[in-house]
mmCIF file of C-alpha atoms in Angstrom:
data_model
loop_
_atom_site.group_PDB
_atom_site.id
_atom_site.type_symbol
_atom_site.label_atom_id
_atom_site.label_comp_id
_atom_site.label_asym_id
_atom_site.label_seq_id
_atom_site.Cartn_x
_atom_site.Cartn_y
_atom_site.Cartn_z
ATOM 1 C CA MET A 194 45.691 -11.683 -10.767
ATOM 2 C CA GLU A 195 48.203 -10.000 -13.010
ATOM 3 C CA ASN A 196 47.705 -6.264 -12.695
ATOM 4 C CA SER A 197 49.106 -3.521 -14.862
ATOM 5 C CA LYS A 198 47.784 -0.106 -15.786
ATOM 6 C CA GLU A 199 46.251 -1.341 -19.014
ATOM 7 C CA LYS A 200 45.445 -4.965 -18.616
ATOM 8 C CA ASN A 201 43.940 -7.122 -15.860
ATOM 9 C CA CYS A 202 43.936 -10.884 -16.025
ATOM 10 C CA TRP A 203 42.199 -13.601 -14.009
ATOM 11 C CA ASN A 204 42.796 -17.331 -14.072
ATOM 12 C CA TYR A 205 40.096 -19.672 -15.316
ATOM 13 C CA VAL A 206 38.249 -21.453 -12.492
ATOM 14 C CA ASP A 207 37.005 -25.008 -12.167
ATOM 15 C CA VAL A 208 33.278 -24.800 -11.390
ATOM 16 C CA GLY A 209 32.575 -28.496 -11.858
ATOM 17 C CA VAL A 210 31.784 -28.428 -15.565
ATOM 18 C CA ARG A 211 33.905 -30.139 -18.189
ATOM 19 C CA ASN A 212 36.251 -27.221 -18.827
ATOM 20 C CA LYS A 213 37.501 -24.503 -16.518
ATOM 21 C CA VAL A 214 35.602 -21.264 -17.106
ATOM 22 C CA PRO A 215 36.764 -17.655 -17.457
ATOM 23 C CA MET A 216 35.898 -15.674 -14.343
ATOM 24 C CA VAL A 217 36.505 -12.077 -13.318
ATOM 25 C CA ARG A 218 36.336 -10.539 -9.879
ATOM 26 C CA LEU A 219 34.535 -7.242 -9.515
ATOM 27 C CA GLU A 220 32.926 -5.072 -6.892
ATOM 28 C CA ILE A 221 29.330 -3.922 -6.736
ATOM 29 C CA ILE A 222 29.094 -0.509 -5.076
ATOM 30 C CA VAL A 223 25.913 0.062 -3.095
ATOM 31 C CA SER A 224 25.485 3.263 -1.070
ATOM 32 C CA GLY A 225 29.251 3.769 -0.873
ATOM 33 C CA LYS A 226 30.019 0.188 0.232
ATOM 34 C CA SER A 227 31.773 -2.308 -2.023
ATOM 35 C CA TYR A 228 30.844 -5.978 -2.247
ATOM 36 C CA SER A 229 33.225 -8.255 -4.113
ATOM 37 C CA PHE A 230 32.094 -11.291 -6.145
ATOM 38 C CA SER A 231 33.464 -13.550 -8.877
ATOM 39 C CA PHE A 232 31.472 -13.675 -12.102
ATOM 40 C CA VAL A 233 31.583 -16.196 -14.924
ATOM 41 C CA VAL A 234 32.213 -14.510 -18.269
ATOM 42 C CA ASP A 235 29.350 -15.728 -20.408
ATOM 43 C CA THR A 236 28.860 -14.485 -23.947
ATOM 44 C CA GLY A 237 25.576 -16.412 -24.036
ATOM 45 C CA TYR A 238 24.137 -13.804 -21.681
ATOM 46 C CA ASP A 239 23.596 -10.458 -23.353
ATOM 47 C CA GLY A 240 23.018 -8.290 -20.260
ATOM 48 C CA CYS A 241 25.615 -6.634 -18.016
ATOM 49 C CA LEU A 242 25.513 -8.486 -14.670
ATOM 50 C CA LEU A 243 23.299 -11.309 -13.458
ATOM 51 C CA VAL A 244 23.364 -12.039 -9.725
ATOM 52 C CA PRO A 245 21.553 -14.607 -7.552
ATOM 53 C CA TYR A 246 18.212 -13.390 -6.254
ATOM 54 C CA SER A 247 19.426 -13.772 -2.652
ATOM 55 C CA VAL A 248 22.392 -11.481 -3.366
ATOM 56 C CA TYR A 249 20.094 -8.937 -5.003
ATOM 57 C CA ARG A 250 18.026 -8.867 -1.828
ATOM 58 C CA GLN A 251 20.996 -8.870 0.556
ATOM 59 C CA LEU A 252 22.558 -5.878 -1.188
ATOM 60 C CA GLY A 253 19.245 -4.018 -1.090
ATOM 61 C CA LEU A 254 19.253 -3.481 -4.849
ATOM 62 C CA GLU A 255 15.468 -3.063 -4.806
ATOM 63 C CA LYS A 256 16.243 0.489 -3.653
ATOM 64 C CA PHE A 257 17.836 1.219 -7.038
ATOM 65 C CA GLU A 258 15.347 -0.608 -9.173
ATOM 66 C CA LEU A 259 14.176 0.210 -12.693
ATOM 67 C CA PRO A 260 10.442 0.418 -13.403
ATOM 68 C CA LYS A 261 8.909 -2.936 -14.356
ATOM 69 C CA ASP A 262 8.165 -1.398 -17.717
ATOM 70 C CA GLU A 263 11.904 -1.309 -18.421
ATOM 71 C CA TRP A 264 12.788 -4.793 -17.193
ATOM 72 C CA SER A 265 13.981 -7.059 -19.945
ATOM 73 C CA VAL A 266 12.745 -10.582 -20.295
ATOM 74 C CA GLY A 267 15.167 -13.470 -20.352
ATOM 75 C CA GLU A 268 14.949 -16.743 -22.162
ATOM 76 C CA THR A 269 16.465 -19.693 -20.326
ATOM 77 C CA VAL A 270 18.098 -22.726 -21.894
ATOM 78 C CA SER A 271 14.799 -24.553 -21.600
ATOM 79 C CA GLY A 272 12.943 -21.791 -23.434
ATOM 80 C CA GLU A 273 11.237 -20.406 -20.353
ATOM 81 C CA ILE A 274 10.562 -16.639 -20.458
ATOM 82 C CA LEU A 275 11.257 -14.736 -17.242
ATOM 83 C CA PRO A 276 10.987 -11.053 -16.336
ATOM 84 C CA LEU A 277 14.417 -9.896 -15.185
ATOM 85 C CA ILE A 278 14.245 -7.762 -12.062
ATOM 86 C CA SER A 279 16.664 -4.922 -12.863
ATOM 87 C CA ALA A 280 18.501 -2.307 -10.845
ATOM 88 C CA HIS A 281 20.858 0.496 -11.705
ATOM 89 C CA CYS A 282 24.221 0.195 -10.003
ATOM 90 C CA LYS A 283 27.888 1.121 -10.010
ATOM 91 C CA ILE A 284 30.543 -1.510 -10.401
ATOM 92 C CA LYS A 285 34.284 -1.442 -10.001
ATOM 93 C CA ILE A 286 36.712 -3.687 -11.806
ATOM 94 C CA ALA A 287 40.413 -3.132 -11.157
ATOM 95 C CA ASP A 288 40.572 0.690 -11.226
ATOM 96 C CA THR A 289 37.616 1.249 -13.498
ATOM 97 C CA ILE A 290 34.216 2.305 -12.153
ATOM 98 C CA PHE A 291 31.149 2.391 -14.365
ATOM 99 C CA GLU A 292 27.375 2.205 -14.213
ATOM 100 C CA CYS A 293 25.652 -0.989 -15.122
ATOM 101 C CA ILE A 294 22.262 -2.687 -14.976
ATOM 102 C CA ILE A 295 22.200 -5.630 -12.570
ATOM 103 C CA GLU A 296 19.593 -8.277 -13.262
ATOM 104 C CA THR A 297 18.198 -11.242 -11.393
ATOM 105 C CA PHE A 298 15.181 -13.514 -11.277
ATOM 106 C CA GLU A 299 13.699 -15.640 -8.532
ATOM 107 C CA GLY A 300 15.496 -18.960 -8.436
ATOM 108 C CA ASN A 301 18.689 -17.730 -10.059
ATOM 109 C CA ASN A 302 21.933 -18.865 -8.439
ATOM 110 C CA ASN A 303 24.397 -17.755 -11.102
ATOM 111 C CA PHE A 304 26.831 -14.864 -11.166
ATOM 112 C CA LEU A 305 27.337 -13.891 -14.810
ATOM 113 C CA VAL A 306 28.866 -11.003 -16.724
ATOM 114 C CA GLY A 307 27.553 -10.733 -20.241
ATOM 115 C CA LEU A 308 27.975 -8.900 -23.511
ATOM 116 C CA ASP A 309 26.765 -5.562 -22.135
ATOM 117 C CA PHE A 310 29.636 -5.687 -19.621
ATOM 118 C CA LEU A 311 32.214 -6.856 -22.154
ATOM 119 C CA LYS A 312 31.472 -3.995 -24.545
ATOM 120 C CA ASN A 313 33.457 -1.741 -22.175
ATOM 121 C CA PHE A 314 36.649 -3.761 -22.695
ATOM 122 C CA ASN A 315 38.812 -5.579 -25.143
ATOM 123 C CA ALA A 316 38.399 -9.074 -23.722
ATOM 124 C CA GLU A 317 41.034 -11.663 -24.446
ATOM 125 C CA PRO A 318 40.438 -15.261 -23.368
ATOM 126 C CA ARG A 319 43.893 -16.881 -23.444
ATOM 127 C CA GLY A 320 43.135 -20.551 -23.737
ATOM 128 C CA SER A 321 46.766 -21.640 -23.595
ATOM 129 C CA LYS A 322 47.380 -19.819 -20.304
ATOM 130 C CA GLN A 323 43.896 -20.552 -18.943
ATOM 131 C CA GLU A 324 43.298 -16.907 -18.132
ATOM 132 C CA ILE A 325 41.123 -14.055 -19.317
ATOM 133 C CA CYS A 326 42.410 -10.510 -19.694
ATOM 134 C CA LEU A 327 40.373 -7.338 -19.890
ATOM 135 C CA LEU A 328 41.826 -4.233 -21.453
ATOM 136 C CA LYS A 329 40.022 -0.944 -20.955
ATOM 137 C CA TYR A 330 39.925 1.187 -24.061
ATOM 138 C CA MET B 939 3.292 -22.346 23.048
ATOM 139 C CA GLY B 940 1.971 -24.399 20.172
ATOM 140 C CA ILE B 941 3.183 -27.648 18.668
ATOM 141 C CA ILE B 942 4.009 -27.942 14.970
ATOM 142 C CA LYS B 943 4.432 -31.269 13.214
ATOM 143 C CA ALA B 944 6.225 -31.222 9.883
ATOM 144 C CA ASN B 945 7.982 -33.586 7.506
ATOM 145 C CA ILE B 946 11.491 -32.740 6.353
ATOM 146 C CA ASP B 947 13.894 -34.868 4.364
ATOM 147 C CA GLU B 948 16.445 -37.001 6.185
ATOM 148 C CA ASP B 949 19.493 -35.025 5.078
ATOM 149 C CA LEU B 950 18.021 -31.733 6.288
ATOM 150 C CA ARG B 951 16.896 -33.348 9.563
ATOM 151 C CA ARG B 952 20.416 -34.632 10.214
ATOM 152 C CA LYS B 953 21.906 -31.204 9.523
ATOM 153 C CA LEU B 954 19.328 -29.548 11.805
ATOM 154 C CA TRP B 955 20.193 -31.939 14.659
ATOM 155 C CA GLU B 956 23.903 -31.419 14.166
ATOM 156 C CA LYS B 957 23.718 -27.589 14.052
ATOM 157 C CA ALA B 958 21.173 -27.313 16.865
ATOM 158 C CA PHE B 959 23.229 -29.444 19.258
ATOM 159 C CA LYS B 960 26.372 -27.542 18.327
ATOM 160 C CA LYS B 961 24.733 -24.181 18.995
ATOM 161 C CA PHE B 962 22.458 -24.928 21.939
ATOM 162 C CA GLY B 963 24.227 -27.923 23.495
ATOM 163 C CA TYR B 964 23.011 -31.498 23.929
ATOM 164 C CA SER B 965 19.797 -30.664 25.716
ATOM 165 C CA LYS B 966 16.170 -31.633 25.246
ATOM 166 C CA GLY B 967 15.110 -28.195 24.031
ATOM 167 C CA ALA B 968 17.899 -27.665 21.462
ATOM 168 C CA ILE B 969 15.801 -28.671 18.438
ATOM 169 C CA SER B 970 12.857 -26.535 19.573
ATOM 170 C CA LEU B 971 15.128 -23.530 20.015
ATOM 171 C CA ALA B 972 16.636 -24.018 16.549
ATOM 172 C CA ILE B 973 13.226 -24.423 14.889
ATOM 173 C CA ARG B 974 11.837 -21.399 16.744
ATOM 174 C CA GLU B 975 14.791 -19.306 15.536
ATOM 175 C CA ALA B 976 14.397 -20.518 11.936
ATOM 176 C CA VAL B 977 10.641 -19.929 11.839
ATOM 177 C CA LYS B 978 11.019 -16.478 13.392
ATOM 178 C CA ARG B 979 13.609 -15.540 10.763
ATOM 179 C CA TRP B 980 11.411 -16.898 7.962
ATOM 180 C CA VAL B 981 8.388 -14.929 9.174
ATOM 181 C CA GLN B 982 10.439 -11.713 9.474
ATOM 182 C CA GLU B 983 11.910 -12.211 6.011
ATOM 183 C CA ASN B 984 8.464 -12.681 4.522
ATOM 184 C CA GLU B 985 7.133 -9.597 6.250
ATOM 185 C CA VAL B 986 9.971 -7.567 4.706
ATOM 186 C CA ASN B 987 9.286 -9.229 1.315
ATOM 187 C CA ASN B 988 5.645 -8.190 1.536
ATOM 188 C CA GLU B 989 6.598 -4.614 2.378
ATOM 189 C CA VAL B 990 9.012 -4.507 -0.571
ATOM 190 C CA GLU B 991 6.399 -5.979 -2.893
ATOM 191 C CA SER B 992 3.654 -3.575 -1.829
ATOM 192 C CA GLU B 993 5.993 -0.571 -2.244
ATOM 193 C CA ARG B 994 7.127 -1.972 -5.621
ATOM 194 C CA ILE B 995 3.507 -2.023 -6.821
ATOM 195 C CA LEU B 996 2.897 1.473 -5.452
ATOM 196 C CA ASN B 997 6.010 2.893 -7.123
ATOM 197 C CA ASN B 998 5.386 1.202 -10.444
ATOM 198 C CA ASN B 999 1.827 2.518 -10.500
ATOM 199 C CA ALA B 1000 3.204 6.004 -9.853
ATOM 200 C CA TYR B 1001 5.691 5.494 -12.695
ATOM 201 C CA LEU B 1002 2.930 4.522 -15.126
ATOM 202 C CA ARG B 1003 0.927 7.546 -14.063
ATOM 203 C CA LEU B 1004 3.896 9.921 -14.487
ATOM 204 C CA LYS B 1005 5.645 8.285 -17.442
ATOM 205 C CA GLU B 1006 4.691 10.800 -20.143
ATOM 206 C CA LYS B 1007 5.292 13.798 -17.886
ATOM 207 C CA LEU B 1008 8.750 12.487 -16.939
ATOM 208 C CA LYS B 1009 9.662 11.997 -20.601
ATOM 209 C CA ARG B 1010 8.596 15.565 -21.375
ATOM 210 C CA GLU B 1011 10.232 17.311 -18.431
ATOM 211 C CA TYR B 1012 13.204 15.193 -17.310
ATOM 212 C CA ASP B 1013 14.638 13.702 -20.474
ATOM 213 C CA GLY B 1014 18.227 12.577 -19.896
ATOM 214 C CA GLN B 1015 17.996 12.955 -16.109
ATOM 215 C CA TYR B 1016 17.899 10.402 -13.305
ATOM 216 C CA VAL B 1017 14.557 10.253 -11.545
ATOM 217 C CA LEU B 1018 13.609 8.988 -8.081
ATOM 218 C CA ILE B 1019 10.180 7.573 -7.301
ATOM 219 C CA ALA B 1020 9.491 6.339 -3.777
ATOM 220 C CA LYS B 1021 6.476 5.860 -1.530
ATOM 221 C CA GLY B 1022 4.232 6.081 -4.580
ATOM 222 C CA ASP B 1023 5.354 9.538 -5.653
ATOM 223 C CA PHE B 1024 7.911 11.447 -7.679
ATOM 224 C CA ILE B 1025 10.602 12.657 -5.254
ATOM 225 C CA ALA B 1026 13.349 14.292 -7.309
ATOM 226 C CA ALA B 1027 15.399 14.381 -10.486
ATOM 227 C CA ALA B 1028 19.149 14.846 -10.853
ATOM 228 C CA LYS B 1029 21.758 14.932 -13.566
ATOM 229 C CA THR B 1030 23.892 12.062 -12.287
ATOM 230 C CA PHE B 1031 23.322 8.687 -10.650
ATOM 231 C CA ASP B 1032 25.466 9.686 -7.638
ATOM 232 C CA GLU B 1033 23.391 12.815 -7.054
ATOM 233 C CA ILE B 1034 20.073 10.999 -7.179
ATOM 234 C CA VAL B 1035 21.343 8.312 -4.768
ATOM 235 C CA LYS B 1036 22.404 11.028 -2.301
ATOM 236 C CA ILE B 1037 18.970 12.637 -2.569
ATOM 237 C CA ALA B 1038 17.293 9.258 -2.097
ATOM 238 C CA ASP B 1039 19.341 8.451 1.017
ATOM 239 C CA ALA B 1040 18.570 11.879 2.478
ATOM 240 C CA ARG B 1041 14.888 12.179 1.623
ATOM 241 C CA VAL B 1042 13.509 8.650 1.709
ATOM 242 C CA PRO B 1043 15.970 6.680 3.860
ATOM 243 C CA ASP B 1044 13.241 4.433 5.242
ATOM 244 C CA ALA B 1045 11.785 3.385 1.873
ATOM 245 C CA LYS B 1046 11.867 -0.381 1.350
ATOM 246 C CA HIS B 1047 11.707 0.040 -2.422
ATOM 247 C CA ARG B 1048 12.678 2.876 -4.735
ATOM 248 C CA LEU B 1049 12.693 3.408 -8.466
ATOM 249 C CA ILE B 1050 15.851 5.107 -9.756
ATOM 250 C CA PHE B 1051 16.261 5.313 -13.493
ATOM 251 C CA LYS B 1052 17.410 7.481 -16.355
ATOM 252 C CA VAL B 1053 14.597 8.972 -18.404
ATOM 253 C CA THR B 1054 15.096 8.378 -22.114
ATOM 254 C CA GLN B 1055 12.809 8.555 -25.107
ATOM 255 C CA GLU B 1056 13.894 5.183 -26.427
ATOM 256 C CA GLU B 1057 12.285 1.872 -25.543
ATOM 257 C CA LYS B 1058 14.654 -0.074 -23.260
ATOM 258 C CA ARG B 1059 12.777 -3.304 -22.743
ATOM 259 C CA ARG B 1060 14.269 -6.141 -24.711
ATOM 260 C CA ARG B 1061 14.325 -9.877 -24.877
ATOM 261 C CA GLY B 1062 17.659 -11.334 -23.889
ATOM 262 C CA ARG B 1063 19.396 -14.648 -23.696
ATOM 263 C CA LEU B 1064 20.214 -16.049 -20.288
ATOM 264 C CA GLY B 1065 23.486 -17.864 -19.957
ATOM 265 C CA TRP B 1066 24.994 -20.911 -21.500
ATOM 266 C CA ARG B 1067 23.036 -22.751 -24.134
ATOM 267 C CA ILE B 1068 24.588 -26.054 -23.096
ATOM 268 C CA ARG B 1069 26.304 -26.771 -19.798
ATOM 269 C CA ARG B 1070 28.226 -30.020 -19.730
ATOM 270 C CA LYS B 1071 28.946 -31.656 -16.402
ATOM 271 C CA LYS B 1072 31.951 -33.866 -15.885
ATOM 272 C CA ILE B 1073 30.784 -37.446 -15.989
ATOM 273 C CA ALA B 1074 32.553 -40.723 -16.589
ATOM 274 C CA GLY B 1075 33.556 -41.223 -20.193
ATOM 275 C CA THR B 1076 33.926 -37.555 -21.077
ATOM 276 C CA THR B 1077 37.171 -35.679 -21.340
#
């Protein structure tokens, strides 16, 4: 990872699909402890963070949960509608800490960062270098 | 001691044998010990799941009961609901987490959220519309 005061870059990662995908590494802070994971940058997801259900449970995020009334519903690629279990959390990326809503649903195995996350940065996918850079503004 | 008969697929059975013998040695009781450990863990996990789910229902019912009051009195603040009741409100997320850890450390489920007048629930898209796997003939 290239690291400067303004810009942080991560290399694209081969996850077994046709092209390498942009991924960023960030930390989820729960009760003062940090847990680091890699997330696929996915502009098709319009939330902040999506984590696997097992990770949601392991981190004890049900202790920071939003009321069911405020959970969003997600539409999968197959058109299925799912309630998204949501929790309030702090995340750290490079030197930046901010609050974010973490979502999951039973059966989910993906780690995604979506549009709600990206709105905090100027994101620059550099196809030629196969890396993604985030610039905090 | 009881006897359980179950069908599992061949791949899983092979892995179970391999791991059980590695952990408990090549003895007659290795598979039983491994299965006992797995079942015990599964039962414990489900008991915790049930506790979380029953507290989730309790807390969400409390939220529905208190919703209008919270909007009137704690607009813009972070609120904590646990064990089926309103516990506290605070101005920041860090403060409310500290209060939660101090006052309801044993709660299996808690609601922590910022009270706002606006409707937050929305319908969102979930991930890639098309995910293409590498297969022969594609580049």
